[in-house]
PDB file of C-alpha atoms in Angstrom:
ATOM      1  CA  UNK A   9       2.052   0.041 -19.336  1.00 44.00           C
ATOM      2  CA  UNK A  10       0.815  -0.761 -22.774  1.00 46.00           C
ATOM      3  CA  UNK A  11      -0.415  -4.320 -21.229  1.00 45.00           C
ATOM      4  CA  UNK A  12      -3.824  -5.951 -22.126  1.00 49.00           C
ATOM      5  CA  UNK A  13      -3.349  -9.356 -20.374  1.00 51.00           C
ATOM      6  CA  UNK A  14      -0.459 -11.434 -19.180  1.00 52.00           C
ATOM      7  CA  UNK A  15      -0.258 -14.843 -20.754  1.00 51.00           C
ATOM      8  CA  UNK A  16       1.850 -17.085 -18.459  1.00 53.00           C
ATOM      9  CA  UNK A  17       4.945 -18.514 -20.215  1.00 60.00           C
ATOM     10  CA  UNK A  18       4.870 -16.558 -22.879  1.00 84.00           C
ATOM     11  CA  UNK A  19       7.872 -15.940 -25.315  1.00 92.00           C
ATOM     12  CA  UNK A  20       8.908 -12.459 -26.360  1.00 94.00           C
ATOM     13  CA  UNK A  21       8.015 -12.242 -30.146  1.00 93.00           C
ATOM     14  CA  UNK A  22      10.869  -9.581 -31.034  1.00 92.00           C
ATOM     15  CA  UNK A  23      13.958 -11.231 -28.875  1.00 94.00           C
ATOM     16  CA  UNK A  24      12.370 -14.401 -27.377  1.00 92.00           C
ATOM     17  CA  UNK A  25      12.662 -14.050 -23.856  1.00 91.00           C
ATOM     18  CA  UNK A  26      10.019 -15.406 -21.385  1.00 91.00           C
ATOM     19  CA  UNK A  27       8.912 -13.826 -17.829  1.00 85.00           C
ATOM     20  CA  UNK A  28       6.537 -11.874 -16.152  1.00 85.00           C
ATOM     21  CA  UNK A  29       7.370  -8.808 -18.137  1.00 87.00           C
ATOM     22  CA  UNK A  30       6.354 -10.468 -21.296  1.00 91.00           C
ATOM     23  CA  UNK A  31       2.588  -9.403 -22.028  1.00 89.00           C
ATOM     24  CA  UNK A  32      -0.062  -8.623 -24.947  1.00 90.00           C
ATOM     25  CA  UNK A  33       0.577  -5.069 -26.049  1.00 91.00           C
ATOM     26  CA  UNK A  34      -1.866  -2.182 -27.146  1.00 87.00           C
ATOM     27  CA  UNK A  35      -4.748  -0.150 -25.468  1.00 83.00           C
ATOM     28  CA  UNK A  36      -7.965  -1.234 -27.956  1.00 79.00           C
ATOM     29  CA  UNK A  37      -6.596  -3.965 -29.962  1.00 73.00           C
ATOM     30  CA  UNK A  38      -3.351  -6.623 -29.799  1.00 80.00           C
ATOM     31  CA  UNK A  39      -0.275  -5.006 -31.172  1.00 84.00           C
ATOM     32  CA  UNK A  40       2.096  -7.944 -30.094  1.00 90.00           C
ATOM     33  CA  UNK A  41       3.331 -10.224 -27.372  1.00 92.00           C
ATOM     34  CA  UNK A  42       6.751  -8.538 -26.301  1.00 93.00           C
ATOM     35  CA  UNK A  43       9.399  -7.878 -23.039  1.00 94.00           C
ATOM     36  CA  UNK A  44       8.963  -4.503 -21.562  1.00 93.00           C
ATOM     37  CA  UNK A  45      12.556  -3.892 -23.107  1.00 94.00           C
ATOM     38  CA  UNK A  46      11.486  -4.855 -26.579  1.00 95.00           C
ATOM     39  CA  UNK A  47       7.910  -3.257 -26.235  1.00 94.00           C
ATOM     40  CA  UNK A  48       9.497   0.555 -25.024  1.00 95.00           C
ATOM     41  CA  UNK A  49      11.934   0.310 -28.029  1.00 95.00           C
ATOM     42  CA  UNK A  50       9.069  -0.178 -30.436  1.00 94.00           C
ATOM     43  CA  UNK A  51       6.867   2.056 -29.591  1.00 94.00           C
ATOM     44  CA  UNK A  52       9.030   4.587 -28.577  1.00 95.00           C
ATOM     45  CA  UNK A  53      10.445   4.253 -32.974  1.00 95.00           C
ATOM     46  CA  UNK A  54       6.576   4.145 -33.796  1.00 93.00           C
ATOM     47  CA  UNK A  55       6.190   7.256 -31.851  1.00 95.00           C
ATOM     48  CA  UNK A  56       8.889   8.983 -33.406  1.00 94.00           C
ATOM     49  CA  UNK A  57       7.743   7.833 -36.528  1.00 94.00           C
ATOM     50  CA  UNK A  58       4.490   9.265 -36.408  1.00 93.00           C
ATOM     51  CA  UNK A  59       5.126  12.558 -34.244  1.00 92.00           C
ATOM     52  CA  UNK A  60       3.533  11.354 -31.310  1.00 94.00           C
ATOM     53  CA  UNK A  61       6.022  12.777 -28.816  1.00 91.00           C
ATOM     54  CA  UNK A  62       4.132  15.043 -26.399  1.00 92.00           C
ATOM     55  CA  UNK A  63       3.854  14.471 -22.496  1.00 88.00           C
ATOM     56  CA  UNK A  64       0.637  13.018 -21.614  1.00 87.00           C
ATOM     57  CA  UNK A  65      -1.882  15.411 -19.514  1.00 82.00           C
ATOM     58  CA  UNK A  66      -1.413  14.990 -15.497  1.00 80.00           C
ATOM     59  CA  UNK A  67      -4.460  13.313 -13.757  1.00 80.00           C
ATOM     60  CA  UNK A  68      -7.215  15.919 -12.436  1.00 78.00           C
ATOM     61  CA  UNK A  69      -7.279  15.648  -8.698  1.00 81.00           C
ATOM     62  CA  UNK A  70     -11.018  14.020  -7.634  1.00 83.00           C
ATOM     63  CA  UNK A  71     -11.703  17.150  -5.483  1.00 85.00           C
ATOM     64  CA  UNK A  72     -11.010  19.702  -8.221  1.00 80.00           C
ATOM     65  CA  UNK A  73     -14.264  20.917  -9.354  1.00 80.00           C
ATOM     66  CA  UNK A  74     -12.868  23.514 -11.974  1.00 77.00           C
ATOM     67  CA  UNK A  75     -13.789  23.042 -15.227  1.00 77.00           C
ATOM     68  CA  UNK A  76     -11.102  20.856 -17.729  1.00 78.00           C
ATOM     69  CA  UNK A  77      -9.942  22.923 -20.212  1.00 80.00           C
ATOM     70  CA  UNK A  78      -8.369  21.904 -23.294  1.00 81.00           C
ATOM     71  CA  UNK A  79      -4.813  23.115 -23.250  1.00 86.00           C
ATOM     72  CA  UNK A  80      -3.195  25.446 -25.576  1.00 90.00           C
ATOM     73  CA  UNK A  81      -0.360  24.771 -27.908  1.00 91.00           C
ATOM     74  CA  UNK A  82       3.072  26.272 -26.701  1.00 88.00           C
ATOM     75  CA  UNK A  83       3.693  27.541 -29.858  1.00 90.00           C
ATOM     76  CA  UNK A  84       0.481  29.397 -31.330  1.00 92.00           C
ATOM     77  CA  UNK A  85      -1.800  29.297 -27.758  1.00 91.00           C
ATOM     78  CA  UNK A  86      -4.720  27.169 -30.220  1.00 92.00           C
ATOM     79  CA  UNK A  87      -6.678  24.680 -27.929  1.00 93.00           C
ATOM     80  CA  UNK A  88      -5.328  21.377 -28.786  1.00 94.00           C
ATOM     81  CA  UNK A  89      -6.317  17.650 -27.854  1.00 93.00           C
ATOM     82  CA  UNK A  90      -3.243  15.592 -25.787  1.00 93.00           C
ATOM     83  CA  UNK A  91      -4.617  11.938 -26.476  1.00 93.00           C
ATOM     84  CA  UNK A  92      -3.110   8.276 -26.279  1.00 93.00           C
ATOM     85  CA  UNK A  93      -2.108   6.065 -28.664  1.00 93.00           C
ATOM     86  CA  UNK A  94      -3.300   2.677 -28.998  1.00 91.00           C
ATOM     87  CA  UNK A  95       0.710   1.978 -28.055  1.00 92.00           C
ATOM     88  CA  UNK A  96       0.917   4.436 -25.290  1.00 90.00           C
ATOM     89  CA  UNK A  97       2.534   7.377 -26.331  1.00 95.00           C
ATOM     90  CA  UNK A  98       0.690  10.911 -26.514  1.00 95.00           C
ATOM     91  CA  UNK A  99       0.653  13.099 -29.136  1.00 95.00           C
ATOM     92  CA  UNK A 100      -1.244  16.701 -29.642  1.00 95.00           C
ATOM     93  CA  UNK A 101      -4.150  16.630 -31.870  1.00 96.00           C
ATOM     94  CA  UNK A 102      -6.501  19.733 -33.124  1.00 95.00           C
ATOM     95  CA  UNK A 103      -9.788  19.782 -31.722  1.00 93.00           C
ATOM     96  CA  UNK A 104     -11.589  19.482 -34.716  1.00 93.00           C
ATOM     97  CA  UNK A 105     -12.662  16.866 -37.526  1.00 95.00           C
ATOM     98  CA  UNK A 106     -11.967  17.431 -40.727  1.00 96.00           C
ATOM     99  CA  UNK A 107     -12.560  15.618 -44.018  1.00 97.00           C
ATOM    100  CA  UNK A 108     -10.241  13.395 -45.147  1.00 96.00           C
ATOM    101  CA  UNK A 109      -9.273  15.112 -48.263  1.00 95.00           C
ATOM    102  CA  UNK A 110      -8.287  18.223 -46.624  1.00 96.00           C
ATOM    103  CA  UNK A 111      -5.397  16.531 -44.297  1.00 95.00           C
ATOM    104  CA  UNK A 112      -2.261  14.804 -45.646  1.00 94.00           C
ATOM    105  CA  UNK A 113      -1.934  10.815 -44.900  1.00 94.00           C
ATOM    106  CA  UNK A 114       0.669  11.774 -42.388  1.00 93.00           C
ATOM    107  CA  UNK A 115      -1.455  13.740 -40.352  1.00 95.00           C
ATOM    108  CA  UNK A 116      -4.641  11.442 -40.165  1.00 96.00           C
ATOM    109  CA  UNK A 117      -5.951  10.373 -37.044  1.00 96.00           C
ATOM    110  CA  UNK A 118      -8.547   8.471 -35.796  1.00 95.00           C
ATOM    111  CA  UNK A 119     -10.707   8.807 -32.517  1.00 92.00           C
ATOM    112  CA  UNK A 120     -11.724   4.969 -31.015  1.00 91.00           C
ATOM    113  CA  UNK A 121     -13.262   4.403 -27.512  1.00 86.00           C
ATOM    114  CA  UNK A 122     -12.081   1.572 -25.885  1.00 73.00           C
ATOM    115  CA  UNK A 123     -12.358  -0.264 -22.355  1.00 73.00           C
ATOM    116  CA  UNK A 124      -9.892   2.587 -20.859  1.00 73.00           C
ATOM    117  CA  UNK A 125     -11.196   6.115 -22.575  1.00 81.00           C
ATOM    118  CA  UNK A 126     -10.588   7.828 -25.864  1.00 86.00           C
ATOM    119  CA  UNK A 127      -7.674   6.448 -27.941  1.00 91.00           C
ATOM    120  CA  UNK A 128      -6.657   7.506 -30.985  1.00 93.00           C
ATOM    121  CA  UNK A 129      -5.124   5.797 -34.086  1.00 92.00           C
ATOM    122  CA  UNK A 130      -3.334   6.285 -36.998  1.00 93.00           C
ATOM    123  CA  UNK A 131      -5.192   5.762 -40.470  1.00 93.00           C
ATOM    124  CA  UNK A 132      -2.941   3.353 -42.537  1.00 86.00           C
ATOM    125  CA  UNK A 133      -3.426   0.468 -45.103  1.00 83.00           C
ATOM    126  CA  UNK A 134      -6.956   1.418 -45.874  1.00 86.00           C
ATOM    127  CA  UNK A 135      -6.954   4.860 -47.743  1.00 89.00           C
ATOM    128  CA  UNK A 136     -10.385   6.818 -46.088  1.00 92.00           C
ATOM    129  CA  UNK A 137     -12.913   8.345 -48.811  1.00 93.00           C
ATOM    130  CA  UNK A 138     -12.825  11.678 -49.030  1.00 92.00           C
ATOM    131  CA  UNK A 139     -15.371  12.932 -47.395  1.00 94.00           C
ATOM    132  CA  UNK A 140     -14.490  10.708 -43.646  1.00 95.00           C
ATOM    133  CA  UNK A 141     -13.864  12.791 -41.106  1.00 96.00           C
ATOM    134  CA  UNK A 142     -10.231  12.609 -39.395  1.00 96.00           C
ATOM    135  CA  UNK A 143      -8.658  14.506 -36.659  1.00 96.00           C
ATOM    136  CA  UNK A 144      -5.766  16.199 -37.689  1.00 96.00           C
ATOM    137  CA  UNK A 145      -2.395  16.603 -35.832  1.00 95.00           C
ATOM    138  CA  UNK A 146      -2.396  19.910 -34.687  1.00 95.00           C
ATOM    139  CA  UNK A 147       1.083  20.395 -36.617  1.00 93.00           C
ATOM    140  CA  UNK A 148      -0.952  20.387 -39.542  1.00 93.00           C
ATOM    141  CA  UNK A 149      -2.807  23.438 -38.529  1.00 92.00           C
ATOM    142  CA  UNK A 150      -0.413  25.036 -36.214  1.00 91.00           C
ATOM    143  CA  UNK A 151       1.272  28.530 -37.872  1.00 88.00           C
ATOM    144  CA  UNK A 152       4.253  28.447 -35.804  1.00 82.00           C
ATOM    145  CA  UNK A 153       5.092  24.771 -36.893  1.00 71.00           C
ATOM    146  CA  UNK A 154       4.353  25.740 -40.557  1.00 57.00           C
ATOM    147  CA  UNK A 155       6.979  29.330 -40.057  1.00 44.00           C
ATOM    148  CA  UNK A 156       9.718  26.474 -38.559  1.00 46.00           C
ATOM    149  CA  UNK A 157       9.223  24.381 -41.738  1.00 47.00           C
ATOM    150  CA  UNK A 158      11.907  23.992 -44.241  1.00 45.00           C
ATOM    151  CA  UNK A 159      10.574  25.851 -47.462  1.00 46.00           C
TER     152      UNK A 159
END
């Protein structure tokens, strides 16, 4: 899970431990070298961090020929986007762009496509100009999530 290539003897780079369980991390781009242990504990804080919590979508079955459709939010019924992140957790995106200066930092996300599908990322570091498009998190956009918010 998470792994982009083993490197043989290899040394854990968050509690130095070596084995077959130690491997590069991250879907498009390396993350870090870590234990499976070390790895779940970090991205399941990054995760938490950045509200990507949700249950990633079950595989189709090959001889369903039904028409994928988006699926809605539990909490408005919007269509919403369940993607990956580039450190294998899912989170619940809205299904449009919009431009950077209409959606907090917090909420920015960006779309990548890498060896395995659509990924997305978080923007950090480098602040987008304004006019970039970025996908929002649907809790941005979703009423029910903005009722539940402390005033």
């Amino acid at each position: 899970m998470g792994a982009t290539g083993d490197f043989p003897g290899s040394v854990c780079q968050a509690c130095a431990t070596e084995g077959p369980g130690v491997r590069a991390r991250g879907r498009i781009s390396l993350m870090a070298v870590l234990c499976d242990a070390c790895w779940n504990r970090a991205a399941n804080d990054l995760a938490a961090d950045e509200g990507a919590t949700a249950a990633p979508r079950p595989d189709p079955d090959p001889e369903d020929t039904a028409w994928i459709e988006p699926p809605p939010c539990r909490a408005c019924g919007a269509e919403v986007r369940v993607l990956p992140t580039n450190y294998d957790r899912w989170i619940v995106l809205a299904t449009v762009e919009l431009p950077a200066k209409d959606v907090p930092p917090r909420f920015r996300w960006r779309l990548v496509h890498g060896q395995d599908g659509a990924v997305v990322v978080r923007v950090r570091g480098i602040e987008p100009a304004l006019g970039d498009p970025v996908v929002p998190d649907h809790r941005m956009l979703c009423p029910a999530q903005e009722a539940a918010a402390p005033p």
